[in-house]
PDB file of C-alpha atoms in Angstrom:
ATOM      1  CA  UNK A   1     -81.954 -13.095  24.033  1.00 46.00           C
ATOM      2  CA  UNK A   2     -84.517 -10.485  25.010  1.00 57.00           C
ATOM      3  CA  UNK A   3     -83.392  -8.302  27.905  1.00 54.00           C
ATOM      4  CA  UNK A   4     -86.700  -7.237  29.415  1.00 57.00           C
ATOM      5  CA  UNK A   5     -84.746  -5.134  31.906  1.00 79.00           C
ATOM      6  CA  UNK A   6     -81.567  -5.477  33.962  1.00 82.00           C
ATOM      7  CA  UNK A   7     -83.241  -8.056  36.241  1.00 88.00           C
ATOM      8  CA  UNK A   8     -85.103 -10.190  33.692  1.00 92.00           C
ATOM      9  CA  UNK A   9     -83.819 -11.865  30.522  1.00 92.00           C
ATOM     10  CA  UNK A  10     -85.911 -14.057  28.229  1.00 94.00           C
ATOM     11  CA  UNK A  11     -84.295 -16.468  25.758  1.00 94.00           C
ATOM     12  CA  UNK A  12     -85.667 -18.848  23.142  1.00 94.00           C
ATOM     13  CA  UNK A  13     -84.591 -22.438  23.768  1.00 95.00           C
ATOM     14  CA  UNK A  14     -85.058 -25.463  21.563  1.00 92.00           C
ATOM     15  CA  UNK A  15     -87.365 -28.410  21.605  1.00 93.00           C
ATOM     16  CA  UNK A  16     -86.022 -31.133  19.360  1.00 94.00           C
ATOM     17  CA  UNK A  17     -88.952 -33.218  18.195  1.00 94.00           C
ATOM     18  CA  UNK A  18     -88.447 -36.971  18.075  1.00 95.00           C
ATOM     19  CA  UNK A  19     -91.143 -39.594  17.431  1.00 96.00           C
ATOM     20  CA  UNK A  20     -89.854 -41.605  20.407  1.00 97.00           C
ATOM     21  CA  UNK A  21     -89.824 -38.594  22.747  1.00 95.00           C
ATOM     22  CA  UNK A  22     -88.725 -34.977  22.390  1.00 93.00           C
ATOM     23  CA  UNK A  23     -85.635 -33.293  23.846  1.00 93.00           C
ATOM     24  CA  UNK A  24     -86.219 -30.053  25.781  1.00 93.00           C
ATOM     25  CA  UNK A  25     -83.163 -27.832  26.114  1.00 92.00           C
ATOM     26  CA  UNK A  26     -82.763 -25.950  29.389  1.00 94.00           C
ATOM     27  CA  UNK A  27     -79.305 -24.422  30.010  1.00 92.00           C
ATOM     28  CA  UNK A  28     -75.802 -24.973  28.685  1.00 90.00           C
ATOM     29  CA  UNK A  29     -72.466 -24.101  30.268  1.00 92.00           C
ATOM     30  CA  UNK A  30     -71.783 -21.935  27.198  1.00 91.00           C
ATOM     31  CA  UNK A  31     -74.995 -19.878  27.609  1.00 88.00           C
ATOM     32  CA  UNK A  32     -74.513 -16.267  28.655  1.00 88.00           C
ATOM     33  CA  UNK A  33     -77.045 -16.798  31.470  1.00 90.00           C
ATOM     34  CA  UNK A  34     -75.036 -19.643  33.033  1.00 91.00           C
ATOM     35  CA  UNK A  35     -73.668 -18.124  36.235  1.00 91.00           C
ATOM     36  CA  UNK A  36     -72.442 -21.256  37.978  1.00 92.00           C
ATOM     37  CA  UNK A  37     -74.371 -24.153  39.439  1.00 95.00           C
ATOM     38  CA  UNK A  38     -75.788 -24.304  42.949  1.00 94.00           C
ATOM     39  CA  UNK A  39     -78.808 -26.559  42.549  1.00 97.00           C
ATOM     40  CA  UNK A  40     -81.614 -27.558  40.227  1.00 96.00           C
ATOM     41  CA  UNK A  41     -85.120 -28.358  41.391  1.00 96.00           C
ATOM     42  CA  UNK A  42     -88.663 -28.682  40.115  1.00 97.00           C
ATOM     43  CA  UNK A  43     -91.671 -27.010  41.660  1.00 97.00           C
ATOM     44  CA  UNK A  44     -95.318 -27.239  40.669  1.00 98.00           C
ATOM     45  CA  UNK A  45     -98.028 -24.618  40.774  1.00 98.00           C
ATOM     46  CA  UNK A  46    -101.708 -25.507  40.615  1.00 97.00           C
ATOM     47  CA  UNK A  47    -104.186 -23.889  38.234  1.00 97.00           C
ATOM     48  CA  UNK A  48    -105.051 -20.292  39.237  1.00 96.00           C
ATOM     49  CA  UNK A  49    -102.856 -20.523  42.348  1.00 96.00           C
ATOM     50  CA  UNK A  50    -100.106 -17.966  42.971  1.00 94.00           C
ATOM     51  CA  UNK A  51     -96.885 -18.330  44.956  1.00 95.00           C
ATOM     52  CA  UNK A  52     -94.885 -15.289  46.040  1.00 90.00           C
ATOM     53  CA  UNK A  53     -93.825 -12.583  46.617  1.00 95.00           C
ATOM     54  CA  UNK A  54     -90.153 -13.495  46.826  1.00 96.00           C
ATOM     55  CA  UNK A  55     -87.046 -11.318  46.604  1.00 96.00           C
ATOM     56  CA  UNK A  56     -83.626 -12.923  46.176  1.00 96.00           C
ATOM     57  CA  UNK A  57     -80.554 -11.065  47.379  1.00 96.00           C
ATOM     58  CA  UNK A  58     -77.967 -13.331  45.684  1.00 96.00           C
ATOM     59  CA  UNK A  59     -79.670 -16.129  43.738  1.00 97.00           C
ATOM     60  CA  UNK A  60     -79.820 -16.018  39.944  1.00 97.00           C
ATOM     61  CA  UNK A  61     -82.672 -18.199  38.715  1.00 97.00           C
ATOM     62  CA  UNK A  62     -82.925 -19.817  35.291  1.00 97.00           C
ATOM     63  CA  UNK A  63     -86.582 -20.810  35.017  1.00 98.00           C
ATOM     64  CA  UNK A  64     -87.983 -23.218  32.445  1.00 98.00           C
ATOM     65  CA  UNK A  65     -91.576 -24.527  32.210  1.00 98.00           C
ATOM     66  CA  UNK A  66     -91.536 -27.775  30.201  1.00 96.00           C
ATOM     67  CA  UNK A  67     -95.128 -28.741  31.109  1.00 96.00           C
ATOM     68  CA  UNK A  68     -98.032 -26.366  31.565  1.00 98.00           C
ATOM     69  CA  UNK A  69     -97.896 -22.584  31.357  1.00 98.00           C
ATOM     70  CA  UNK A  70     -96.925 -20.173  34.102  1.00 98.00           C
ATOM     71  CA  UNK A  71     -97.245 -16.404  34.440  1.00 97.00           C
ATOM     72  CA  UNK A  72     -94.297 -14.854  36.266  1.00 97.00           C
ATOM     73  CA  UNK A  73     -95.045 -11.492  37.827  1.00 94.00           C
ATOM     74  CA  UNK A  74     -92.356  -8.937  38.637  1.00 94.00           C
ATOM     75  CA  UNK A  75     -92.313  -5.704  40.564  1.00 91.00           C
ATOM     76  CA  UNK A  76     -89.521  -3.342  41.474  1.00 82.00           C
ATOM     77  CA  UNK A  77     -89.456  -1.834  44.947  1.00 75.00           C
ATOM     78  CA  UNK A  78     -91.438   1.412  44.993  1.00 73.00           C
ATOM     79  CA  UNK A  79     -93.338   0.613  41.780  1.00 74.00           C
ATOM     80  CA  UNK A  80     -97.109   0.323  41.550  1.00 73.00           C
ATOM     81  CA  UNK A  81     -97.172  -1.687  38.331  1.00 79.00           C
ATOM     82  CA  UNK A  82     -96.532  -5.351  37.702  1.00 86.00           C
ATOM     83  CA  UNK A  83     -94.659  -6.775  34.725  1.00 90.00           C
ATOM     84  CA  UNK A  84     -95.837 -10.233  33.595  1.00 94.00           C
ATOM     85  CA  UNK A  85     -94.145 -12.847  31.400  1.00 96.00           C
ATOM     86  CA  UNK A  86     -95.774 -16.151  30.426  1.00 97.00           C
ATOM     87  CA  UNK A  87     -93.612 -19.142  29.534  1.00 98.00           C
ATOM     88  CA  UNK A  88     -94.380 -22.821  29.098  1.00 97.00           C
ATOM     89  CA  UNK A  89     -95.598 -25.273  26.516  1.00 94.00           C
ATOM     90  CA  UNK A  90     -97.137 -22.466  24.448  1.00 93.00           C
ATOM     91  CA  UNK A  91     -94.056 -20.200  24.737  1.00 96.00           C
ATOM     92  CA  UNK A  92     -91.031 -22.404  25.452  1.00 97.00           C
ATOM     93  CA  UNK A  93     -88.293 -20.054  26.677  1.00 97.00           C
ATOM     94  CA  UNK A  94     -85.849 -19.715  29.530  1.00 97.00           C
ATOM     95  CA  UNK A  95     -86.468 -16.866  31.936  1.00 97.00           C
ATOM     96  CA  UNK A  96     -83.366 -15.673  33.800  1.00 96.00           C
ATOM     97  CA  UNK A  97     -84.112 -13.612  36.898  1.00 96.00           C
ATOM     98  CA  UNK A  98     -81.296 -11.727  38.595  1.00 95.00           C
ATOM     99  CA  UNK A  99     -81.330 -10.671  42.259  1.00 95.00           C
ATOM    100  CA  UNK A 100     -83.102  -7.475  43.239  1.00 93.00           C
ATOM    101  CA  UNK A 101     -86.657  -7.877  41.937  1.00 94.00           C
ATOM    102  CA  UNK A 102     -89.858  -9.137  43.597  1.00 95.00           C
ATOM    103  CA  UNK A 103     -91.409 -12.157  41.901  1.00 96.00           C
ATOM    104  CA  UNK A 104     -94.568 -14.239  42.117  1.00 96.00           C
ATOM    105  CA  UNK A 105     -95.941 -16.866  39.741  1.00 97.00           C
ATOM    106  CA  UNK A 106     -99.336 -18.281  38.780  1.00 96.00           C
ATOM    107  CA  UNK A 107    -100.304 -21.641  37.230  1.00 97.00           C
ATOM    108  CA  UNK A 108    -102.284 -21.211  34.016  1.00 98.00           C
ATOM    109  CA  UNK A 109    -103.041 -24.806  32.954  1.00 97.00           C
ATOM    110  CA  UNK A 110    -105.622 -27.024  34.604  1.00 97.00           C
ATOM    111  CA  UNK A 111    -103.174 -29.889  34.199  1.00 92.00           C
ATOM    112  CA  UNK A 112     -99.803 -29.858  35.948  1.00 92.00           C
ATOM    113  CA  UNK A 113     -97.640 -26.746  35.687  1.00 98.00           C
ATOM    114  CA  UNK A 114     -94.005 -27.695  36.336  1.00 98.00           C
ATOM    115  CA  UNK A 115     -91.161 -25.192  36.748  1.00 98.00           C
ATOM    116  CA  UNK A 116     -87.480 -26.100  36.640  1.00 98.00           C
ATOM    117  CA  UNK A 117     -85.160 -23.690  38.454  1.00 97.00           C
ATOM    118  CA  UNK A 118     -81.441 -23.989  37.753  1.00 96.00           C
ATOM    119  CA  UNK A 119     -79.840 -21.583  40.212  1.00 97.00           C
ATOM    120  CA  UNK A 120     -76.315 -20.368  40.763  1.00 97.00           C
ATOM    121  CA  UNK A 121     -76.389 -21.037  44.531  1.00 97.00           C
ATOM    122  CA  UNK A 122     -78.017 -23.571  46.836  1.00 96.00           C
ATOM    123  CA  UNK A 123     -81.222 -22.596  48.602  1.00 93.00           C
ATOM    124  CA  UNK A 124     -80.589 -20.570  51.758  1.00 94.00           C
ATOM    125  CA  UNK A 125     -83.610 -19.155  53.591  1.00 91.00           C
ATOM    126  CA  UNK A 126     -81.622 -16.142  54.845  1.00 96.00           C
ATOM    127  CA  UNK A 127     -80.835 -15.160  51.232  1.00 97.00           C
ATOM    128  CA  UNK A 128     -84.481 -14.491  50.283  1.00 96.00           C
ATOM    129  CA  UNK A 129     -87.310 -12.340  51.612  1.00 97.00           C
ATOM    130  CA  UNK A 130     -90.944 -13.469  51.398  1.00 96.00           C
ATOM    131  CA  UNK A 131     -94.007 -11.222  51.512  1.00 94.00           C
ATOM    132  CA  UNK A 132     -97.746 -12.014  51.358  1.00 94.00           C
ATOM    133  CA  UNK A 133     -99.466 -11.648  47.990  1.00 90.00           C
ATOM    134  CA  UNK A 134    -101.490  -8.633  49.119  1.00 88.00           C
ATOM    135  CA  UNK A 135     -98.406  -6.674  50.236  1.00 87.00           C
ATOM    136  CA  UNK A 136     -98.088  -4.595  47.058  1.00 81.00           C
ATOM    137  CA  UNK A 137    -100.942  -2.328  45.993  1.00 73.00           C
ATOM    138  CA  UNK A 138    -100.685  -2.832  42.247  1.00 63.00           C
ATOM    139  CA  UNK A 139    -102.657  -1.246  39.429  1.00 58.00           C
ATOM    140  CA  UNK A 140    -102.383  -4.029  36.852  1.00 54.00           C
ATOM    141  CA  UNK A 141    -101.950  -7.228  38.874  1.00 57.00           C
ATOM    142  CA  UNK A 142    -104.329 -10.155  38.292  1.00 56.00           C
TER     143      UNK A 142
END
């Protein structure tokens, strides 16, 4: 596992090739990043579209992109720089995001970009804060 910082962990996960259809690993109970189960859902992001900024107070997200490629953008409160991580078909990994960091994400493939989020708690709108994309004045944000 690659600890990018205390809020973001990146881990290689397996794709088991099979001529009848491949198996894409996501998260196991025995994985260090498993922090309980609240819900799992898929979301899509269109090509060159960005969703965010979102800040979770309690939710731990385990993000996997089995189809397409997605750039996840992170910023810490008070920072003027953005940290970006791309995962997906070209870089199949699990991205674990802990509470306390602002996040947005951008679709990079012209075909469908699908994100699976396996979170430790169920969605609760009072648990997250949303801000418009232009809220942060960033030096290196695309």
